[in-house]
Amino acid sequence: EEKQAYHEMIDPLLANSSLFNLVYDYVDSHEDIITVQFGETIKDVNGNHVSGQFDATNKSITFLKGQDLSSSTVIEEIYHSYQNLTPSSEDATTNFEFEAKTFTIFSSIDAGCSFDISNLTDYYNFIINNMFTHDDILNINQLNQSFENTYIFFGKNFIDQYVGNE
């Protein structure tokens, strides 16, 4: 049942998002094996279990058992495994969260699926209004200096909030 639930979420993402497909193929073909399981996850600041987590030590993704999988959780945790397999020379752990959420937003829009935007509503609206055409196709020409400045602005705000919560 868990494997079926996982594939019911992964297969449409692979079929509909070229962005997600690139990252998933990289992770899937890497010599390091990333395991996916359902079980108990860490708790957030409110004492609630998070819906998904990537454990770099065990190279595993755990989705909260007994909870319906959301596409944004699957995308983000797969992306965290990608980040682990392509380490940065910088110590940017807090930025990894924002980077993963940015990738999740782009992949969700690309796949035409819902995204749990929680505290990133303004950032999501900026992306959807400035980075995609009316057909929900990424407009590469818009990835310019103004996007970079906006990314840094929203990233700093997110990191301030994330560090404050953690």
Coordinates of N, CA and C in Angstrom, one line a residue:
E1 N 0.8 -1.2 0.0 CA 0.0 0.0 0.0 C 0.9 1.3 0.0
E2 N 2.0 1.2 0.8 CA 2.8 2.4 0.8 C 3.5 2.6 -0.5
K3 N 4.0 1.5 -1.1 CA 4.7 1.6 -2.4 C 3.7 2.1 -3.4
Q4 N 2.5 1.7 -3.4 CA 1.5 2.2 -4.3 C 1.2 3.6 -4.1
A5 N 1.1 4.1 -2.9 CA 0.9 5.5 -2.6 C 2.0 6.3 -3.1
Y6 N 3.2 5.8 -2.9 CA 4.4 6.5 -3.4 C 4.4 6.7 -4.9
H7 N 4.1 5.6 -5.6 CA 4.1 5.6 -7.1 C 2.9 6.5 -7.6
E8 N 1.8 6.5 -6.9 CA 0.7 7.3 -7.3 C 1.1 8.8 -7.2
M9 N 2.0 9.2 -6.4 CA 2.5 10.5 -6.3 C 3.6 10.8 -7.3
I10 N 4.6 9.9 -7.3 CA 5.8 10.1 -8.1 C 5.5 10.0 -9.6
D11 N 4.7 9.0 -10.1 CA 4.5 8.8 -11.5 C 4.0 10.0 -12.2
P12 N 2.9 10.7 -11.7 CA 2.5 11.9 -12.4 C 3.5 13.0 -12.4
L13 N 4.3 13.1 -11.3 CA 5.3 14.2 -11.3 C 6.3 13.9 -12.4
L14 N 6.8 12.7 -12.5 CA 7.7 12.3 -13.5 C 7.2 12.5 -14.9
A15 N 5.9 12.3 -15.1 CA 5.3 12.4 -16.4 C 5.0 13.9 -16.8
N16 N 4.9 14.8 -15.8 CA 4.4 16.1 -16.1 C 5.4 17.2 -15.7
S17 N 6.5 16.9 -15.1 CA 7.5 18.0 -14.7 C 8.9 17.6 -15.2
S18 N 9.3 18.3 -16.2 CA 10.7 18.0 -16.7 C 11.7 18.4 -15.6
L19 N 11.4 19.4 -14.8 CA 12.3 19.8 -13.8 C 12.5 18.7 -12.7
F20 N 11.4 18.2 -12.3 CA 11.4 17.1 -11.3 C 12.1 15.9 -11.9
N21 N 11.8 15.6 -13.1 CA 12.3 14.4 -13.8 C 13.8 14.5 -13.8
L22 N 14.4 15.6 -14.1 CA 15.9 15.8 -14.1 C 16.5 15.4 -12.8
V23 N 15.9 16.0 -11.7 CA 16.5 15.7 -10.4 C 16.3 14.2 -10.0
Y24 N 15.1 13.7 -10.2 CA 14.7 12.4 -9.8 C 15.7 11.4 -10.6
D25 N 15.9 11.6 -11.9 CA 16.8 10.7 -12.6 C 18.2 10.7 -12.1
Y26 N 18.6 11.9 -11.7 CA 20.0 12.0 -11.1 C 20.1 11.2 -9.8
V27 N 19.1 11.4 -9.0 CA 19.1 10.7 -7.7 C 19.0 9.2 -7.9
D28 N 18.1 8.8 -8.8 CA 17.8 7.4 -9.1 C 19.0 6.7 -9.7
S29 N 19.8 7.4 -10.5 CA 21.0 6.8 -11.2 C 22.3 6.9 -10.4
H30 N 22.3 7.6 -9.3 CA 23.5 7.8 -8.5 C 23.9 6.5 -7.9
E31 N 25.3 6.4 -7.7 CA 25.8 5.2 -7.1 C 25.4 5.0 -5.6
D32 N 25.2 6.1 -4.9 CA 24.6 6.1 -3.5 C 23.1 5.8 -3.6
I33 N 22.7 4.9 -2.8 CA 21.3 4.5 -2.8 C 20.5 5.3 -1.7
I34 N 19.4 5.9 -2.2 CA 18.5 6.6 -1.3 C 17.3 5.7 -1.0
T35 N 17.1 5.4 0.2 CA 15.9 4.5 0.5 C 14.7 5.4 0.9
V36 N 13.6 4.9 0.5 CA 12.3 5.6 0.8 C 11.5 4.7 1.7
Q37 N 11.0 5.3 2.8 CA 10.2 4.5 3.8 C 9.1 5.4 4.4
F38 N 8.2 4.7 5.0 CA 7.1 5.4 5.8 C 7.4 5.0 7.2
G39 N 7.2 6.0 8.1 CA 7.4 5.8 9.5 C 7.2 7.0 10.3
E40 N 7.9 7.1 11.4 CA 7.8 8.3 12.3 C 8.9 9.3 11.9
T41 N 8.5 10.6 11.8 CA 9.4 11.6 11.4 C 9.7 12.5 12.6
I42 N 10.6 13.4 12.4 CA 10.9 14.4 13.5 C 9.7 15.3 13.7
K43 N 9.8 16.0 14.9 CA 8.7 16.9 15.2 C 9.1 18.3 14.9
D44 N 8.1 19.2 14.5 CA 8.4 20.6 14.3 C 8.3 21.3 15.7
V45 N 8.5 22.6 15.6 CA 8.5 23.4 16.8 C 7.2 23.4 17.6
N46 N 6.1 23.0 17.0 CA 4.8 22.9 17.7 C 4.6 21.5 18.2
G47 N 5.6 20.6 18.0 CA 5.4 19.2 18.5 C 4.7 18.3 17.6
N48 N 4.4 18.7 16.4 CA 3.8 17.9 15.4 C 4.8 17.2 14.5
H49 N 4.6 16.0 14.1 CA 5.5 15.3 13.2 C 5.4 16.0 11.8
V50 N 6.6 16.2 11.2 CA 6.7 16.7 9.9 C 6.2 15.7 8.9
S51 N 5.8 16.1 7.7 CA 5.2 15.1 6.7 C 6.3 14.3 6.0
G52 N 7.5 14.9 6.0 CA 8.6 14.2 5.3 C 9.9 14.7 5.8
Q53 N 11.0 13.8 5.8 CA 12.3 14.2 6.2 C 13.3 13.4 5.4
F54 N 14.4 14.1 5.1 CA 15.6 13.4 4.5 C 16.6 13.3 5.6
D55 N 17.2 12.1 5.8 CA 18.2 11.9 6.7 C 19.5 11.6 6.0
A56 N 20.5 12.6 6.0 CA 21.7 12.5 5.3 C 22.6 11.4 5.8
T57 N 22.6 11.1 7.1 CA 23.4 10.1 7.6 C 23.1 8.7 7.1
N58 N 21.8 8.4 7.1 CA 21.3 7.1 6.6 C 20.9 7.1 5.1
K59 N 21.0 8.3 4.5 CA 20.6 8.4 3.1 C 19.2 7.8 2.8
S60 N 18.3 8.4 3.6 CA 16.9 7.9 3.5 C 15.9 9.0 3.6
I61 N 14.8 8.8 2.9 CA 13.7 9.7 3.0 C 12.6 8.9 3.8
T62 N 12.0 9.6 4.8 CA 10.9 9.0 5.5 C 9.7 9.9 5.4
F63 N 8.6 9.3 5.0 CA 7.3 10.0 4.9 C 6.5 9.6 6.1
L64 N 5.8 10.5 6.7 CA 5.0 10.2 7.9 C 4.0 9.1 7.6
K65 N 4.1 8.0 8.3 CA 3.2 6.9 8.2 C 1.7 7.3 8.6
G66 N 0.8 6.9 7.8 CA -0.6 7.1 8.1 C -1.1 8.5 7.6
Q67 N -0.3 9.2 6.9 CA -0.7 10.5 6.3 C -0.6 10.5 4.8
D68 N -1.6 11.1 4.2 CA -1.6 11.1 2.7 C -0.4 11.9 2.2
L69 N 0.3 11.4 1.2 CA 1.4 12.1 0.7 C 1.0 13.3 -0.2
S70 N 1.7 14.4 0.0 CA 1.4 15.5 -0.9 C 2.5 15.6 -1.9
S71 N 2.2 16.2 -3.1 CA 3.3 16.3 -4.1 C 4.4 17.2 -3.6
S72 N 4.1 18.3 -2.9 CA 5.1 19.2 -2.4 C 6.1 18.5 -1.4
T73 N 5.5 17.6 -0.6 CA 6.4 16.9 0.3 C 7.4 16.0 -0.4
V74 N 6.8 15.3 -1.4 CA 7.6 14.3 -2.2 C 8.7 15.1 -2.9
I75 N 8.3 16.1 -3.6 CA 9.3 16.9 -4.4 C 10.4 17.4 -3.5
E76 N 10.0 18.0 -2.4 CA 11.0 18.7 -1.5 C 12.0 17.6 -0.9
E77 N 11.5 16.5 -0.5 CA 12.4 15.5 0.1 C 13.3 14.8 -1.0
I78 N 12.8 14.6 -2.2 CA 13.6 14.1 -3.3 C 14.7 15.2 -3.6
Y79 N 14.3 16.4 -3.5 CA 15.3 17.5 -3.8 C 16.4 17.5 -2.7
H80 N 16.0 17.3 -1.4 CA 17.0 17.3 -0.4 C 18.0 16.2 -0.6
S81 N 17.5 15.0 -1.1 CA 18.5 13.9 -1.4 C 19.4 14.3 -2.5
Y82 N 18.9 15.0 -3.5 CA 19.7 15.6 -4.6 C 20.8 16.5 -4.0
Q83 N 20.4 17.4 -3.1 CA 21.3 18.3 -2.5 C 22.4 17.6 -1.8
N84 N 22.1 16.5 -1.1 CA 23.1 15.7 -0.4 C 24.0 15.0 -1.3
L85 N 23.6 14.6 -2.5 CA 24.4 13.9 -3.5 C 25.3 14.9 -4.3
T86 N 24.9 16.2 -4.2 CA 25.7 17.2 -4.9 C 26.1 18.2 -3.9
P87 N 27.0 17.9 -3.0 CA 27.3 18.8 -1.9 C 28.0 20.1 -2.3
S88 N 27.7 21.1 -1.6 CA 28.2 22.4 -1.8 C 29.5 22.6 -1.0
S89 N 30.4 23.4 -1.4 CA 31.6 23.7 -0.6 C 31.3 24.7 0.5
E90 N 30.1 25.4 0.4 CA 29.7 26.4 1.4 C 28.9 25.7 2.5
D91 N 28.9 26.3 3.7 CA 28.0 25.8 4.7 C 26.7 26.6 4.6
A92 N 25.8 26.1 3.9 CA 24.6 26.8 3.6 C 23.3 26.0 4.0
T93 N 23.3 25.4 5.2 CA 22.2 24.5 5.5 C 20.9 25.2 5.5
T94 N 20.8 26.4 6.1 CA 19.5 27.1 6.1 C 19.1 27.4 4.7
N95 N 20.0 27.8 3.8 CA 19.6 28.1 2.5 C 19.1 26.8 1.7
F96 N 19.6 25.7 2.1 CA 19.1 24.4 1.5 C 17.6 24.3 1.6
E97 N 17.0 24.8 2.7 CA 15.6 24.7 2.9 C 14.9 25.6 1.9
F98 N 15.4 26.8 1.7 CA 14.8 27.8 0.8 C 15.0 27.3 -0.6
E99 N 16.2 26.8 -0.9 CA 16.4 26.3 -2.3 C 15.5 25.2 -2.6
A100 N 15.3 24.2 -1.6 CA 14.4 23.1 -1.9 C 12.9 23.6 -2.1
K101 N 12.5 24.6 -1.3 CA 11.2 25.1 -1.4 C 11.0 25.8 -2.8
T102 N 12.0 26.5 -3.2 CA 12.0 27.1 -4.5 C 11.8 26.1 -5.6
F103 N 12.6 25.0 -5.6 CA 12.5 24.0 -6.5 C 11.2 23.3 -6.5
T104 N 10.6 23.2 -5.3 CA 9.3 22.5 -5.1 C 8.2 23.4 -5.8
I105 N 8.3 24.7 -5.6 CA 7.3 25.6 -6.2 C 7.4 25.5 -7.8
F106 N 8.6 25.6 -8.3 CA 8.8 25.5 -9.8 C 8.3 24.2 -10.3
S107 N 8.7 23.1 -9.6 CA 8.3 21.7 -10.1 C 6.8 21.5 -10.0
S108 N 6.2 22.1 -8.9 CA 4.7 21.9 -8.8 C 4.0 22.7 -9.9
I109 N 4.4 23.9 -10.2 CA 3.8 24.6 -11.3 C 4.0 23.9 -12.6
D110 N 5.2 23.4 -12.8 CA 5.6 22.7 -14.0 C 4.7 21.4 -14.2
A111 N 4.4 20.8 -13.1 CA 3.6 19.5 -13.1 C 2.1 19.8 -13.1
G112 N 1.8 21.0 -12.8 CA 0.3 21.4 -12.7 C -0.3 20.8 -11.5
C113 N 0.4 20.7 -10.4 CA -0.2 20.1 -9.2 C -0.1 21.1 -8.1
S114 N -0.9 20.9 -7.0 CA -1.0 21.8 -5.9 C 0.3 21.9 -5.1
F115 N 0.5 23.0 -4.4 CA 1.7 23.2 -3.6 C 1.3 23.8 -2.3
D116 N 1.7 23.1 -1.2 CA 1.4 23.6 0.1 C 2.4 24.8 0.4
I117 N 1.9 26.0 0.2 CA 2.7 27.2 0.3 C 3.0 27.7 1.7
S118 N 2.3 27.3 2.6 CA 2.5 27.7 4.0 C 2.9 29.1 4.1
N119 N 4.2 29.4 4.5 CA 4.6 30.8 4.7 C 5.3 31.4 3.5
L120 N 5.1 30.8 2.3 CA 5.7 31.3 1.1 C 4.7 31.9 0.1
T121 N 3.6 32.3 0.6 CA 2.6 32.8 -0.3 C 3.1 34.0 -1.2
D122 N 3.7 35.0 -0.7 CA 4.2 36.1 -1.4 C 5.2 35.6 -2.5
Y123 N 6.1 34.7 -2.1 CA 7.1 34.2 -3.0 C 6.5 33.4 -4.1
Y124 N 5.6 32.6 -3.8 CA 4.8 31.8 -4.8 C 4.2 32.7 -5.8
N125 N 3.5 33.8 -5.3 CA 2.8 34.7 -6.2 C 3.8 35.4 -7.1
F126 N 5.0 35.8 -6.5 CA 6.0 36.4 -7.4 C 6.4 35.5 -8.5
I127 N 6.7 34.2 -8.2 CA 7.1 33.2 -9.2 C 6.0 33.0 -10.2
I128 N 4.8 32.8 -9.8 CA 3.7 32.5 -10.7 C 3.4 33.7 -11.6
N129 N 3.6 34.9 -11.1 CA 3.2 36.1 -11.9 C 4.4 36.5 -12.8
N130 N 5.6 36.2 -12.5 CA 6.7 36.7 -13.2 C 7.6 35.7 -13.9
M131 N 7.5 34.4 -13.6 CA 8.3 33.4 -14.2 C 7.7 32.5 -15.1
F132 N 6.3 32.5 -15.2 CA 5.6 31.5 -16.0 C 4.7 32.3 -17.0
T133 N 4.5 31.7 -18.1 CA 3.6 32.2 -19.1 C 2.2 31.9 -18.7
H134 N 1.2 32.4 -19.4 CA -0.2 32.0 -19.1 C -0.5 30.5 -19.3
D135 N 0.4 29.8 -20.0 CA 0.2 28.4 -20.1 C 1.0 27.6 -19.1
D136 N 1.4 28.2 -18.0 CA 2.2 27.6 -17.0 C 3.5 27.0 -17.5
I137 N 4.1 27.6 -18.5 CA 5.4 27.2 -19.0 C 6.5 28.2 -18.5
L138 N 7.5 27.6 -18.0 CA 8.6 28.5 -17.4 C 9.2 29.3 -18.5
N139 N 9.3 30.6 -18.3 CA 9.8 31.6 -19.2 C 11.3 31.8 -18.8
I140 N 12.2 31.1 -19.4 CA 13.6 31.1 -19.1 C 14.2 32.6 -19.2
N141 N 13.7 33.4 -20.1 CA 14.2 34.7 -20.3 C 14.0 35.6 -19.0
Q142 N 13.1 35.2 -18.1 CA 12.8 36.0 -16.9 C 13.8 35.7 -15.8
L143 N 14.7 34.7 -16.0 CA 15.7 34.3 -15.0 C 16.8 35.3 -15.1
N144 N 16.7 36.5 -14.6 CA 17.7 37.6 -14.8 C 18.0 38.2 -13.5
Q145 N 18.6 39.3 -13.5 CA 19.1 40.0 -12.2 C 17.9 40.3 -11.3
S146 N 16.8 40.7 -11.8 CA 15.7 41.1 -10.9 C 15.2 39.8 -10.2
F147 N 15.2 38.6 -10.9 CA 14.8 37.4 -10.2 C 15.8 37.1 -9.1
E148 N 17.1 37.2 -9.4 CA 18.2 36.9 -8.5 C 18.0 37.8 -7.2
N149 N 17.8 39.1 -7.4 CA 17.6 40.0 -6.3 C 16.4 39.6 -5.5
T150 N 15.3 39.3 -6.2 CA 14.1 38.9 -5.5 C 14.3 37.6 -4.7
Y151 N 15.0 36.6 -5.3 CA 15.3 35.3 -4.7 C 16.1 35.6 -3.4
I152 N 17.1 36.5 -3.5 CA 17.9 36.8 -2.3 C 17.0 37.4 -1.2
F153 N 16.1 38.4 -1.6 CA 15.2 39.0 -0.7 C 14.3 38.0 0.1
F154 N 13.6 37.2 -0.7 CA 12.7 36.2 -0.1 C 13.5 35.2 0.7
G155 N 14.7 34.8 0.2 CA 15.5 33.8 0.9 C 15.9 34.3 2.2
K156 N 16.4 35.6 2.3 CA 16.8 36.2 3.6 C 15.6 36.2 4.6
N157 N 14.4 36.6 4.1 CA 13.2 36.6 5.0 C 12.9 35.2 5.4
F158 N 12.9 34.2 4.5 CA 12.7 32.8 4.9 C 13.7 32.3 5.9
I159 N 14.9 32.6 5.7 CA 16.0 32.1 6.6 C 15.8 32.7 8.0
D160 N 15.5 34.0 8.0 CA 15.3 34.7 9.3 C 14.2 34.0 10.1
Q161 N 13.1 33.7 9.4 CA 11.9 33.0 10.0 C 12.3 31.6 10.4
Y162 N 13.0 30.9 9.5 CA 13.4 29.5 9.7 C 14.3 29.3 10.9
V163 N 15.3 30.2 10.9 CA 16.2 30.1 12.0 C 15.5 30.5 13.3
G164 N 14.6 31.4 13.3 CA 13.9 31.8 14.5 C 13.0 30.7 15.0
N165 N 12.4 29.9 14.0 CA 11.6 28.8 14.4 C 12.3 27.6 14.9
E166 N 13.5 27.4 14.3 CA 14.3 26.2 14.7 C 15.1 26.4 15.9

